[in-house]
PDB file of C-alpha atoms in Angstrom:
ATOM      1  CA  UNK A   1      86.821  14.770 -26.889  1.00  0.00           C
ATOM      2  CA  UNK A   2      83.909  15.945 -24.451  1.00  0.00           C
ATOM      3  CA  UNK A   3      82.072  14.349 -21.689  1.00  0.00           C
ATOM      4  CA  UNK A   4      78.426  15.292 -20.275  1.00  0.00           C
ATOM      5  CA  UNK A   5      78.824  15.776 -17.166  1.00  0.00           C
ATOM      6  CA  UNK A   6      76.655  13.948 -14.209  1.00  0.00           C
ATOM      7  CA  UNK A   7      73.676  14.861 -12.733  1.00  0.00           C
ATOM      8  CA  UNK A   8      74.420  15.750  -9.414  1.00  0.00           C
ATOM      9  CA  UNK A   9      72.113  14.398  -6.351  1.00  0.00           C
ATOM     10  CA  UNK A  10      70.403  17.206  -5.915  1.00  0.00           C
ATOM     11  CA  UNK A  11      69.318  16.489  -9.696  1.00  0.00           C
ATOM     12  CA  UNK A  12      68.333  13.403  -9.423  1.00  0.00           C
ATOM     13  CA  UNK A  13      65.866  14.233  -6.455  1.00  0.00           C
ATOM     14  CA  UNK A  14      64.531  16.958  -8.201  1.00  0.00           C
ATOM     15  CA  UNK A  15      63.318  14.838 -10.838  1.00  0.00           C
ATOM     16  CA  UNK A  16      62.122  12.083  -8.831  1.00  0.00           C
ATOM     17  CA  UNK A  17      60.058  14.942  -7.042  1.00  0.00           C
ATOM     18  CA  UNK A  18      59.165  16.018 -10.248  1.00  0.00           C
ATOM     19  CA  UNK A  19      58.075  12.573 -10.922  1.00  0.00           C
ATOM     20  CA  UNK A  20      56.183  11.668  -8.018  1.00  0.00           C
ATOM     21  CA  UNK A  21      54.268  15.053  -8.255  1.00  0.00           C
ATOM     22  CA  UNK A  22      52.913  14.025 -11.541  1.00  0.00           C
ATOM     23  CA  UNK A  23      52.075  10.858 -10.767  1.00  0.00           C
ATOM     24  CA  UNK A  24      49.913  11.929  -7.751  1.00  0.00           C
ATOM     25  CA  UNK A  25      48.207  14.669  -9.604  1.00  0.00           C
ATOM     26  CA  UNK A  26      47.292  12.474 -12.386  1.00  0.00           C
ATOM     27  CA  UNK A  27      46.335   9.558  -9.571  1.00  0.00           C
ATOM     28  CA  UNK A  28      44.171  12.547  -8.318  1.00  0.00           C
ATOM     29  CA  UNK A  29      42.881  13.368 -11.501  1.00  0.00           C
ATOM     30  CA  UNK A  30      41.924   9.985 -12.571  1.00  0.00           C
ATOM     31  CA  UNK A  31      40.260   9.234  -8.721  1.00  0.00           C
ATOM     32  CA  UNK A  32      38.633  12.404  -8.137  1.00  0.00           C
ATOM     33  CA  UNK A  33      37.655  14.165 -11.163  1.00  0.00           C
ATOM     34  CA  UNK A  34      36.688  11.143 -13.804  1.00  0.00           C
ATOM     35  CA  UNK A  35      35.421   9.125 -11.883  1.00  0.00           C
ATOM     36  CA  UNK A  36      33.181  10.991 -10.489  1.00  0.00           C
ATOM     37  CA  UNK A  37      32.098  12.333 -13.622  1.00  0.00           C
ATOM     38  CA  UNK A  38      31.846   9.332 -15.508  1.00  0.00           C
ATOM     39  CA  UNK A  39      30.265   7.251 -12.739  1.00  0.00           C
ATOM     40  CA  UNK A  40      28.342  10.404 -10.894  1.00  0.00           C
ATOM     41  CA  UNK A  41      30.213   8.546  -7.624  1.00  0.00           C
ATOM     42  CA  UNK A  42      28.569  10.068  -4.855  1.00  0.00           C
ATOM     43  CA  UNK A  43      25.347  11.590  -6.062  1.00  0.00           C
ATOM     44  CA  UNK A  44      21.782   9.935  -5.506  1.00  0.00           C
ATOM     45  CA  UNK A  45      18.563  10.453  -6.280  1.00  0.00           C
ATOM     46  CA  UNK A  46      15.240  10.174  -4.096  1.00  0.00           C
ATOM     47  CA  UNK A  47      12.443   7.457  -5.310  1.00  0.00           C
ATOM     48  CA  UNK A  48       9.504   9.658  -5.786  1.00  0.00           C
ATOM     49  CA  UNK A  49       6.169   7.983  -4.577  1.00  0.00           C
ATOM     50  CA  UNK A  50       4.434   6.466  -8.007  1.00  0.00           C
ATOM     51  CA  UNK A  51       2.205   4.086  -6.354  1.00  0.00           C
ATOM     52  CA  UNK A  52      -1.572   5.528  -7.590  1.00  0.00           C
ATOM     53  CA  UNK A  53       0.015   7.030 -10.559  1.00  0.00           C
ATOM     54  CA  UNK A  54      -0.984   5.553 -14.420  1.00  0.00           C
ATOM     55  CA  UNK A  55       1.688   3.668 -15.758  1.00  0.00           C
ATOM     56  CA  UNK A  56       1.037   5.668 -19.148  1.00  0.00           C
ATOM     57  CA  UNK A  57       2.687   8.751 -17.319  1.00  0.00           C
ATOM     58  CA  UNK A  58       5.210   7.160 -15.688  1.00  0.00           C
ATOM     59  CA  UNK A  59       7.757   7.573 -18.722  1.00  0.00           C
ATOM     60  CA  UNK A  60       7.831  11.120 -18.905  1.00  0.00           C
ATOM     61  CA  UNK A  61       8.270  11.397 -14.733  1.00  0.00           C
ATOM     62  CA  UNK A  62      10.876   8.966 -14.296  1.00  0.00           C
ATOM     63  CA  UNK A  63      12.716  10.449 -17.084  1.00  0.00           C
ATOM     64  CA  UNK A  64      12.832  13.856 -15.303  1.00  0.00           C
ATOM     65  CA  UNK A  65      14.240  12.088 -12.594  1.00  0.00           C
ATOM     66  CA  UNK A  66      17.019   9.736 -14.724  1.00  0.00           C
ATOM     67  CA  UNK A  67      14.855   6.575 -12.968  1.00  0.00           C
ATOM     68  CA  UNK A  68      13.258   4.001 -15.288  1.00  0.00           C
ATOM     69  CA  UNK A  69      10.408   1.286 -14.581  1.00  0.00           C
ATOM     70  CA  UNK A  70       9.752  -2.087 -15.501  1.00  0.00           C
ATOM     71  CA  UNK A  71       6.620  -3.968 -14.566  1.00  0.00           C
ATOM     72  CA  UNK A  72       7.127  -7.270 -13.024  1.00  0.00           C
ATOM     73  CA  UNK A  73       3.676  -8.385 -11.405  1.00  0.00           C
ATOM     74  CA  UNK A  74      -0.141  -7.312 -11.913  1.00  0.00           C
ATOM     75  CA  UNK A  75      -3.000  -8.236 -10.254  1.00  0.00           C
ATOM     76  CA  UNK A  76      -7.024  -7.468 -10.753  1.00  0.00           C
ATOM     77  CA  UNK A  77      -9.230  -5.341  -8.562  1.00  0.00           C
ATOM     78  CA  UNK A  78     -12.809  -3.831  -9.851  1.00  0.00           C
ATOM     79  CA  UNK A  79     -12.626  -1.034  -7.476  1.00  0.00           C
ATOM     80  CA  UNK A  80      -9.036   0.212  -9.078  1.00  0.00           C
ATOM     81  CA  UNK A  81      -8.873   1.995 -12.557  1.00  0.00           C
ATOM     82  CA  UNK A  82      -6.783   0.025 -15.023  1.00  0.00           C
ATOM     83  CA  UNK A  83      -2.900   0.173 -15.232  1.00  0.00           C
ATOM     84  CA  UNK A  84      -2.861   1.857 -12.044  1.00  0.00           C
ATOM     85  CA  UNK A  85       0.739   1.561 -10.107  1.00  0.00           C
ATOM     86  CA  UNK A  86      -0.230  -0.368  -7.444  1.00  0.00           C
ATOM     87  CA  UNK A  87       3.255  -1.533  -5.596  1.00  0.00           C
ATOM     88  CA  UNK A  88       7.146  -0.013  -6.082  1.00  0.00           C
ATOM     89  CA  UNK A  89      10.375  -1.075  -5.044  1.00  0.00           C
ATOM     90  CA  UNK A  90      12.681   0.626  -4.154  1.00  0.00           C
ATOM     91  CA  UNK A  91       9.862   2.119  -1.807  1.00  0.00           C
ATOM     92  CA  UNK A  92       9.427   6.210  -1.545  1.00  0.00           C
ATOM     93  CA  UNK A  93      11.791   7.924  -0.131  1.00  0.00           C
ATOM     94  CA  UNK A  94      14.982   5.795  -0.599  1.00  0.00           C
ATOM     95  CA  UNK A  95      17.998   7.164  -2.194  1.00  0.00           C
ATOM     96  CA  UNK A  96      19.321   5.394  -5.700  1.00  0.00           C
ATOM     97  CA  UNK A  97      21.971   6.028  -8.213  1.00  0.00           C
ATOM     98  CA  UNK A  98      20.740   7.553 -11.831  1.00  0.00           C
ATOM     99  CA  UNK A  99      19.250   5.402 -13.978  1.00  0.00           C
ATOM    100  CA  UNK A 100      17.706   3.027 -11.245  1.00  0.00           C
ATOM    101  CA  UNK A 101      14.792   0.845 -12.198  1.00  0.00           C
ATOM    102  CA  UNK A 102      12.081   0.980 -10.166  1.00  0.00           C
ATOM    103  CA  UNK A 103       9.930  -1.976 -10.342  1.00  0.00           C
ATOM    104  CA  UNK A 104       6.213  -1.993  -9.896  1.00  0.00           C
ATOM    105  CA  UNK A 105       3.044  -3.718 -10.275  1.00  0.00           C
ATOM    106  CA  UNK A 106       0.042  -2.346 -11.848  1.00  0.00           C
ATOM    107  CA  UNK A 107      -3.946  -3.112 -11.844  1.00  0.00           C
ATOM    108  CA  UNK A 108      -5.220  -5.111 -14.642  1.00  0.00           C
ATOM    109  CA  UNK A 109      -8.217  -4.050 -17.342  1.00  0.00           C
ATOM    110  CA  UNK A 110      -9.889  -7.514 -17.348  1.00  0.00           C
ATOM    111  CA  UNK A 111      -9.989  -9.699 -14.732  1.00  0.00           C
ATOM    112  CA  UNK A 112      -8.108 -13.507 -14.831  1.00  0.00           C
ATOM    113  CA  UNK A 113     -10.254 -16.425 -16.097  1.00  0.00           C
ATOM    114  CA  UNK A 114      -9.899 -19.452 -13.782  1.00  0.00           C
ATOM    115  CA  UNK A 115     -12.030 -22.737 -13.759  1.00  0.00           C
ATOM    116  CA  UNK A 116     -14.841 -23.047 -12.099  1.00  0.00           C
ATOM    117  CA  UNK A 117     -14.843 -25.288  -8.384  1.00  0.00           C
ATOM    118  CA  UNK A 118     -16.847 -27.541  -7.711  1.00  0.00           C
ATOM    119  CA  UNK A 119     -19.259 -26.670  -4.368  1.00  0.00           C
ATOM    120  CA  UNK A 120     -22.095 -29.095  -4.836  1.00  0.00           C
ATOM    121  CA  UNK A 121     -22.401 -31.783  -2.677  1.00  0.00           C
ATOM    122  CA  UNK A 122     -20.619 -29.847  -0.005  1.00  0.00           C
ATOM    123  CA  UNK A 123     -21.336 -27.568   2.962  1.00  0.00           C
ATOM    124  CA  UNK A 124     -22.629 -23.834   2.703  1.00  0.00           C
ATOM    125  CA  UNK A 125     -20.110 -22.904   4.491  1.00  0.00           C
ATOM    126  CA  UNK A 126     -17.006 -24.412   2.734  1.00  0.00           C
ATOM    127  CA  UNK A 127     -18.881 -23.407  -0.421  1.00  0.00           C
ATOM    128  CA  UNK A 128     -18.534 -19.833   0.789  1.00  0.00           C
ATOM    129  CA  UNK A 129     -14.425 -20.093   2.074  1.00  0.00           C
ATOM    130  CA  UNK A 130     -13.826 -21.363  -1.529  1.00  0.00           C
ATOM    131  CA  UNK A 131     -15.585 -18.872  -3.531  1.00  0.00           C
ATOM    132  CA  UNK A 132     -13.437 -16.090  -1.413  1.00  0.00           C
ATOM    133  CA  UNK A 133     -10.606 -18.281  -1.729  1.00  0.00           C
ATOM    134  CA  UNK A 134     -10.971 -18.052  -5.684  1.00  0.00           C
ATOM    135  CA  UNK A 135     -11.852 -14.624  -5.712  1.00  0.00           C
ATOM    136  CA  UNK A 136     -15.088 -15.423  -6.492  1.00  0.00           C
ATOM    137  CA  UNK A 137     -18.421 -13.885  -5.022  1.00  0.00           C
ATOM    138  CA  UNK A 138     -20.988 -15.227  -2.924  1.00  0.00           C
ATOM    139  CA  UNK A 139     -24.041 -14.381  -4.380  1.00  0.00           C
ATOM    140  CA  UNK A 140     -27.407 -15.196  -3.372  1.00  0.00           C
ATOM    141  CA  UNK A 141     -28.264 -18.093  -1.325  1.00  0.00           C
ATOM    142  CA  UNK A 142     -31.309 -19.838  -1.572  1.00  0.00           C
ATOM    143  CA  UNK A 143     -32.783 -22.509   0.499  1.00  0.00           C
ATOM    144  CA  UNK A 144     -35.162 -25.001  -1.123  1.00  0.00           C
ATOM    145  CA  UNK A 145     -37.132 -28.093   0.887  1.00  0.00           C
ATOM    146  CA  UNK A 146     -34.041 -30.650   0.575  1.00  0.00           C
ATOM    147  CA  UNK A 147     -33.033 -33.269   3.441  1.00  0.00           C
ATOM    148  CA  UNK A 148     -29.767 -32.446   3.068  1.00  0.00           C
ATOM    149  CA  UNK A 149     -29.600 -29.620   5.444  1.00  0.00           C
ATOM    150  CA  UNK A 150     -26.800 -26.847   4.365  1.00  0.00           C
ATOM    151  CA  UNK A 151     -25.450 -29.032   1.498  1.00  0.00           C
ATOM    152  CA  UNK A 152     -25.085 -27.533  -1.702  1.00  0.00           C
ATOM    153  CA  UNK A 153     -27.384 -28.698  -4.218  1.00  0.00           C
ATOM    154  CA  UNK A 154     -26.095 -26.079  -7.296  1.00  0.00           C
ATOM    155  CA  UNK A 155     -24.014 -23.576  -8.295  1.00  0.00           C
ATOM    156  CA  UNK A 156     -25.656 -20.742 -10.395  1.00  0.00           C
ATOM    157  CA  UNK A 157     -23.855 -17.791 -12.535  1.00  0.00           C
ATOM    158  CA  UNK A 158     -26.313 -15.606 -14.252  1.00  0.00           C
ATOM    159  CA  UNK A 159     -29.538 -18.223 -12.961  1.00  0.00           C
ATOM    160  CA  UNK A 160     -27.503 -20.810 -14.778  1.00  0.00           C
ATOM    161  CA  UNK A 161     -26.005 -23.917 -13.409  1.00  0.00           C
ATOM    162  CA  UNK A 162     -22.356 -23.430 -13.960  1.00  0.00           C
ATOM    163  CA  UNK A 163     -19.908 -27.407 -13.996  1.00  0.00           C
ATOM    164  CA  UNK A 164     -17.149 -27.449 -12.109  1.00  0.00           C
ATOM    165  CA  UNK A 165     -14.210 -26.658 -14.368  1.00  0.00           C
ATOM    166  CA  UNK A 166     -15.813 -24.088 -16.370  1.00  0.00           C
ATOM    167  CA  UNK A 167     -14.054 -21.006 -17.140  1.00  0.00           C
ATOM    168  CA  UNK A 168     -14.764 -18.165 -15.064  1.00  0.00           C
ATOM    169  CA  UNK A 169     -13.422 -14.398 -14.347  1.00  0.00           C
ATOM    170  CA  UNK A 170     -12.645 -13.672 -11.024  1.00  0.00           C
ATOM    171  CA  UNK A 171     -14.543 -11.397  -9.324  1.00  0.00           C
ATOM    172  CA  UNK A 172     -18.327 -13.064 -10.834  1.00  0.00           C
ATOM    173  CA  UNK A 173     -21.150 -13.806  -8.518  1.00  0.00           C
ATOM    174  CA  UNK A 174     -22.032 -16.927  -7.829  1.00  0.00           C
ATOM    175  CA  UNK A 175     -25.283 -17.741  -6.352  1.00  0.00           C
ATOM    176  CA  UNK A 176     -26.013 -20.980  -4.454  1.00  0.00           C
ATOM    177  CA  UNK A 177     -29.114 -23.307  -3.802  1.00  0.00           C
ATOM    178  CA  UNK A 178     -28.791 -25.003  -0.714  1.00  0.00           C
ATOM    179  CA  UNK A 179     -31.193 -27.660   1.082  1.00  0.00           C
ATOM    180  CA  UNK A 180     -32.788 -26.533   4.090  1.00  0.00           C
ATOM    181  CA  UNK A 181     -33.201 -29.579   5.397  1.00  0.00           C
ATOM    182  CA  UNK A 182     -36.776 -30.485   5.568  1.00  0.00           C
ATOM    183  CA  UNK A 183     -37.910 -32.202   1.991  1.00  0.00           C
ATOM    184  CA  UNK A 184     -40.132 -31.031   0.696  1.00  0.00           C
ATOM    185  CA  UNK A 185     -42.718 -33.748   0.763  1.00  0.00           C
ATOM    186  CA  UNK A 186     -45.870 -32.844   3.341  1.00  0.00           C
ATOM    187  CA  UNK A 187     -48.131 -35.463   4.735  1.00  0.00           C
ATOM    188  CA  UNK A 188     -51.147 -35.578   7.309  1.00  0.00           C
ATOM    189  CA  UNK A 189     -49.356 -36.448  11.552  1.00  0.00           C
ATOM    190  CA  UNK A 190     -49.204 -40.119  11.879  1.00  0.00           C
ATOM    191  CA  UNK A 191     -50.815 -40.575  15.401  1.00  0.00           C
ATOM    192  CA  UNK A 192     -49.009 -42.889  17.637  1.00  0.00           C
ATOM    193  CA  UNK A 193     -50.458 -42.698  20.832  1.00  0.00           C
ATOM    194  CA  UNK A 194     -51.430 -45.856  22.570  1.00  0.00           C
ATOM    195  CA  UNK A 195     -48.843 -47.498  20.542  1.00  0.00           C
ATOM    196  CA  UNK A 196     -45.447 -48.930  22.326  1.00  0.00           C
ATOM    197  CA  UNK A 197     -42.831 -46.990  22.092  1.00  0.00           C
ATOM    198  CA  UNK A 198     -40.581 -48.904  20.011  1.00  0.00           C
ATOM    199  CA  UNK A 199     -43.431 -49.557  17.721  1.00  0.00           C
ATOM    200  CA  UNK A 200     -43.828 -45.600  17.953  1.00  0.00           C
ATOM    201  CA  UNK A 201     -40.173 -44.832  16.866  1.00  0.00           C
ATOM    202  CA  UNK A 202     -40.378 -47.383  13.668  1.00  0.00           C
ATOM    203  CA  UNK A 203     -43.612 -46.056  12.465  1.00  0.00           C
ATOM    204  CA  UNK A 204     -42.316 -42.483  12.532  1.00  0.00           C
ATOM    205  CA  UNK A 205     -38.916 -43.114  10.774  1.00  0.00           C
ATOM    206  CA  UNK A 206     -40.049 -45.055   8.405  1.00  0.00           C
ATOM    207  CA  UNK A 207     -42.346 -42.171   7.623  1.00  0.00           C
ATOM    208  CA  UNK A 208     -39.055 -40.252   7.134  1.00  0.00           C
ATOM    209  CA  UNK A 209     -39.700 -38.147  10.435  1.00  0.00           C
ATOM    210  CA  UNK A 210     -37.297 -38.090  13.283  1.00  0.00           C
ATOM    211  CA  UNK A 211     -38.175 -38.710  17.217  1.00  0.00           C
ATOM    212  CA  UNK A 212     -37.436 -36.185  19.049  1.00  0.00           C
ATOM    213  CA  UNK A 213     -37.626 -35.725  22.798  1.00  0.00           C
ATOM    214  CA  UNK A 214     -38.881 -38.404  25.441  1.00  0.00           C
ATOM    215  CA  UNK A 215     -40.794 -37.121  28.096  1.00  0.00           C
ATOM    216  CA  UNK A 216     -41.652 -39.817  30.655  1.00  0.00           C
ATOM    217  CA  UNK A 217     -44.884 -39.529  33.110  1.00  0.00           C
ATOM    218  CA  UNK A 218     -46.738 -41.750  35.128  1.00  0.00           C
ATOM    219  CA  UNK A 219     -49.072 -43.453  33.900  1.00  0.00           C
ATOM    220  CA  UNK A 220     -52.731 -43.140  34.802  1.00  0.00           C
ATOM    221  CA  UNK A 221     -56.002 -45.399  34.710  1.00  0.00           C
ATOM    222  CA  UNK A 222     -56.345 -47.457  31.861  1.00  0.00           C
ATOM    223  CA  UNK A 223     -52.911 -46.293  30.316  1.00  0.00           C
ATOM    224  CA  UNK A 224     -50.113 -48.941  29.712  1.00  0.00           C
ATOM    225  CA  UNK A 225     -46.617 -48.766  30.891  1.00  0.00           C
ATOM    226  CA  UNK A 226     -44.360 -48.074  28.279  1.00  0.00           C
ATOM    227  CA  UNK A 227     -47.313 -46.907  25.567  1.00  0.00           C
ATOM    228  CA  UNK A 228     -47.046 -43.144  24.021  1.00  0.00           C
ATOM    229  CA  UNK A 229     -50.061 -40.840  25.386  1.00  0.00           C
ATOM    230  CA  UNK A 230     -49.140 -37.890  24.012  1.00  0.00           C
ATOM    231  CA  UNK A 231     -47.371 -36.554  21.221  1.00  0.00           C
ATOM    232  CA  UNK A 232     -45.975 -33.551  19.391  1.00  0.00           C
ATOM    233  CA  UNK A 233     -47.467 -32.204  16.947  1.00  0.00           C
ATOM    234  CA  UNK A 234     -50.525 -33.274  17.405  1.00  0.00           C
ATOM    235  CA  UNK A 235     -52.513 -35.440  14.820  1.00  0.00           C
ATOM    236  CA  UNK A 236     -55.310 -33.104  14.533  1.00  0.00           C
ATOM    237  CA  UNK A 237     -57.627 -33.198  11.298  1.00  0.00           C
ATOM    238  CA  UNK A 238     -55.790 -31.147   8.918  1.00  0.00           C
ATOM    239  CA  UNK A 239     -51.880 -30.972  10.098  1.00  0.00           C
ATOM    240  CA  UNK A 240     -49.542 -31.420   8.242  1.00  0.00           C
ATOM    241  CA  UNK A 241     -45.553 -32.403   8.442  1.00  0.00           C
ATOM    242  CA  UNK A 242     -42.634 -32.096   6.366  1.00  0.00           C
ATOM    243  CA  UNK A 243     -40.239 -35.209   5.811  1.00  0.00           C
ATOM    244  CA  UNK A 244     -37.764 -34.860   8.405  1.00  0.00           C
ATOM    245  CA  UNK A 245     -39.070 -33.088  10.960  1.00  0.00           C
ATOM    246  CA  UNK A 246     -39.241 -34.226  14.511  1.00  0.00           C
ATOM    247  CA  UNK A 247     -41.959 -35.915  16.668  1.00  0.00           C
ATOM    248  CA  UNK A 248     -41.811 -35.840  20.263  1.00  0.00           C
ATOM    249  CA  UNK A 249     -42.901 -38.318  22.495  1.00  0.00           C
ATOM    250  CA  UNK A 250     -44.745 -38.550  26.324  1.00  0.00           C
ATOM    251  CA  UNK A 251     -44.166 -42.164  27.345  1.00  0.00           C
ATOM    252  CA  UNK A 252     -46.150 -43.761  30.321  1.00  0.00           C
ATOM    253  CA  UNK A 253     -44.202 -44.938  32.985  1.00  0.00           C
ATOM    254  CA  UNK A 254     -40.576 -44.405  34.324  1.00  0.00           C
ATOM    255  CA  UNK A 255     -37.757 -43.422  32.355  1.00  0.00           C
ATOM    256  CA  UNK A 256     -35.636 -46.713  32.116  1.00  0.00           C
ATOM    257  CA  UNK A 257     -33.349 -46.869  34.087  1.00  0.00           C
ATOM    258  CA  UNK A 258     -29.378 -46.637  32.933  1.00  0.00           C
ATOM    259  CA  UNK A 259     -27.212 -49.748  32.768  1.00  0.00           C
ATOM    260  CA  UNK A 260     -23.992 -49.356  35.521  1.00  0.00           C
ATOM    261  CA  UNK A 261     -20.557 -50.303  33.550  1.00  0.00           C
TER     262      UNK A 261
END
């Protein structure tokens, strides 16, 4: 009968060596040499600038590159050409694996349709920070004889009035008529001198004018206290005044004098 004989220490080490190489050079395999060619660990690529490029070209570039693009916003201007690349991220000049996605907004053909808002009835002024708001356009703006100075009175598109609600694109002009005002009802100067004051002030409002300064003087022969001896304009043969205007007023006498709290 035989017997294998034992591996001696010296053996056994060898093959644990042996071992232990493998395993480390297939450890270094795996970590340094598939990986990085599976996963191209390490190696980048630069966003190229695409902002002011068409999006119909964009394909072909990124592809060069191993990038891709997906839009995610767009937005209307009339001064940019359609499907222009208008924003990126990742921004130019950052460094991305392959096959990034770079995403980007682009300019639109035809501008959004909102509704209409509704400016009559309020200022110019708010008329005009709503328009911009809306990406509308302030258009003309014309005053007609209206008491209702700097309100809105309509809102035209195209010389037609144009409701609140209505659809409209963004970026259309909008013209507004606003009152100036005046009215635009004219009538001979009532004449009030020698009348009271008081007297003076009703006549005149009730007229649909305004008063408008008091001058006070004294007051001369045959004048009374208190009476209006001149006035402004004058109601000379032939004047005219708008509704609305003012009327001022020389009073005889002293100014009254103010009451002490």
């Amino acid at each position: 009968m035989s017997f294998l004989k034992s591996d001696t220490p010296i053996d056994v080490l060898k093959h644990l060596l042996v071992i232990g190489a493998g395993g480390a050079l297939l450890l270094f395999g795996f970590f340094f040499v598939y990986l990085p060619i599976t996963t191209n660990h390490g190696e980048t690529i630069v966003v190229p600038k695409i902002t002011g490029m068409k999006q119909e070209a964009l394909e072909d570039y990124l592809d060069e590159r191993n990038l891709r693009f997906f839009v995610d916003d767009s937005s209307y201007n009339p001064t940019i050409p359609p499907f222009t690349v208008l924003t990126q991220d990742p921004a130019p000049g950052e460094r991305v694996k392959e096959d990034r996605k770079i995403y980007i907004s682009v300019s639109m053909k035809n501008p959004p349709v909102i509704k209409m808002p509704k400016l009559v009835d309020g200022s110019v002024k708010n008329a005009q920070m709503i328009l911009k708001s809306y990406d509308l356009v302030v258009g003309e703006i014309q005053l007609v004889p209206d008491l209702a100075q700097n309100a809105v009175l309509k809102q035209l598109v195209g010389g037609k009035e144009i409701a609140p609600g209505a659809p409209i694109a963004k970026g259309t002009r909008v013209d507004l008529v606003v009152g100036d005002g005046q009215g635009n009802q004219e009538f001979p100067v009532p004449n009030v001198v020698n009348m009271p004051q008081d007297e003076a002030a009703t006549l005149l409002v009730g007229q649909g004018l305004q008063v408008g300064e008091i001058f006070y003087q004294p007051a001369e022969e045959g004048q009374t206290d208190g009476s209006v001896v001149k006035q402004r304009p004058v109601a000379a043969p032939g004047a005219t005044i708008r509704m609305g205007q003012l009327v001022d007023l020389w009073i005889a006498g002293d100014a009254p004098l103010k009451s002490v709290q």
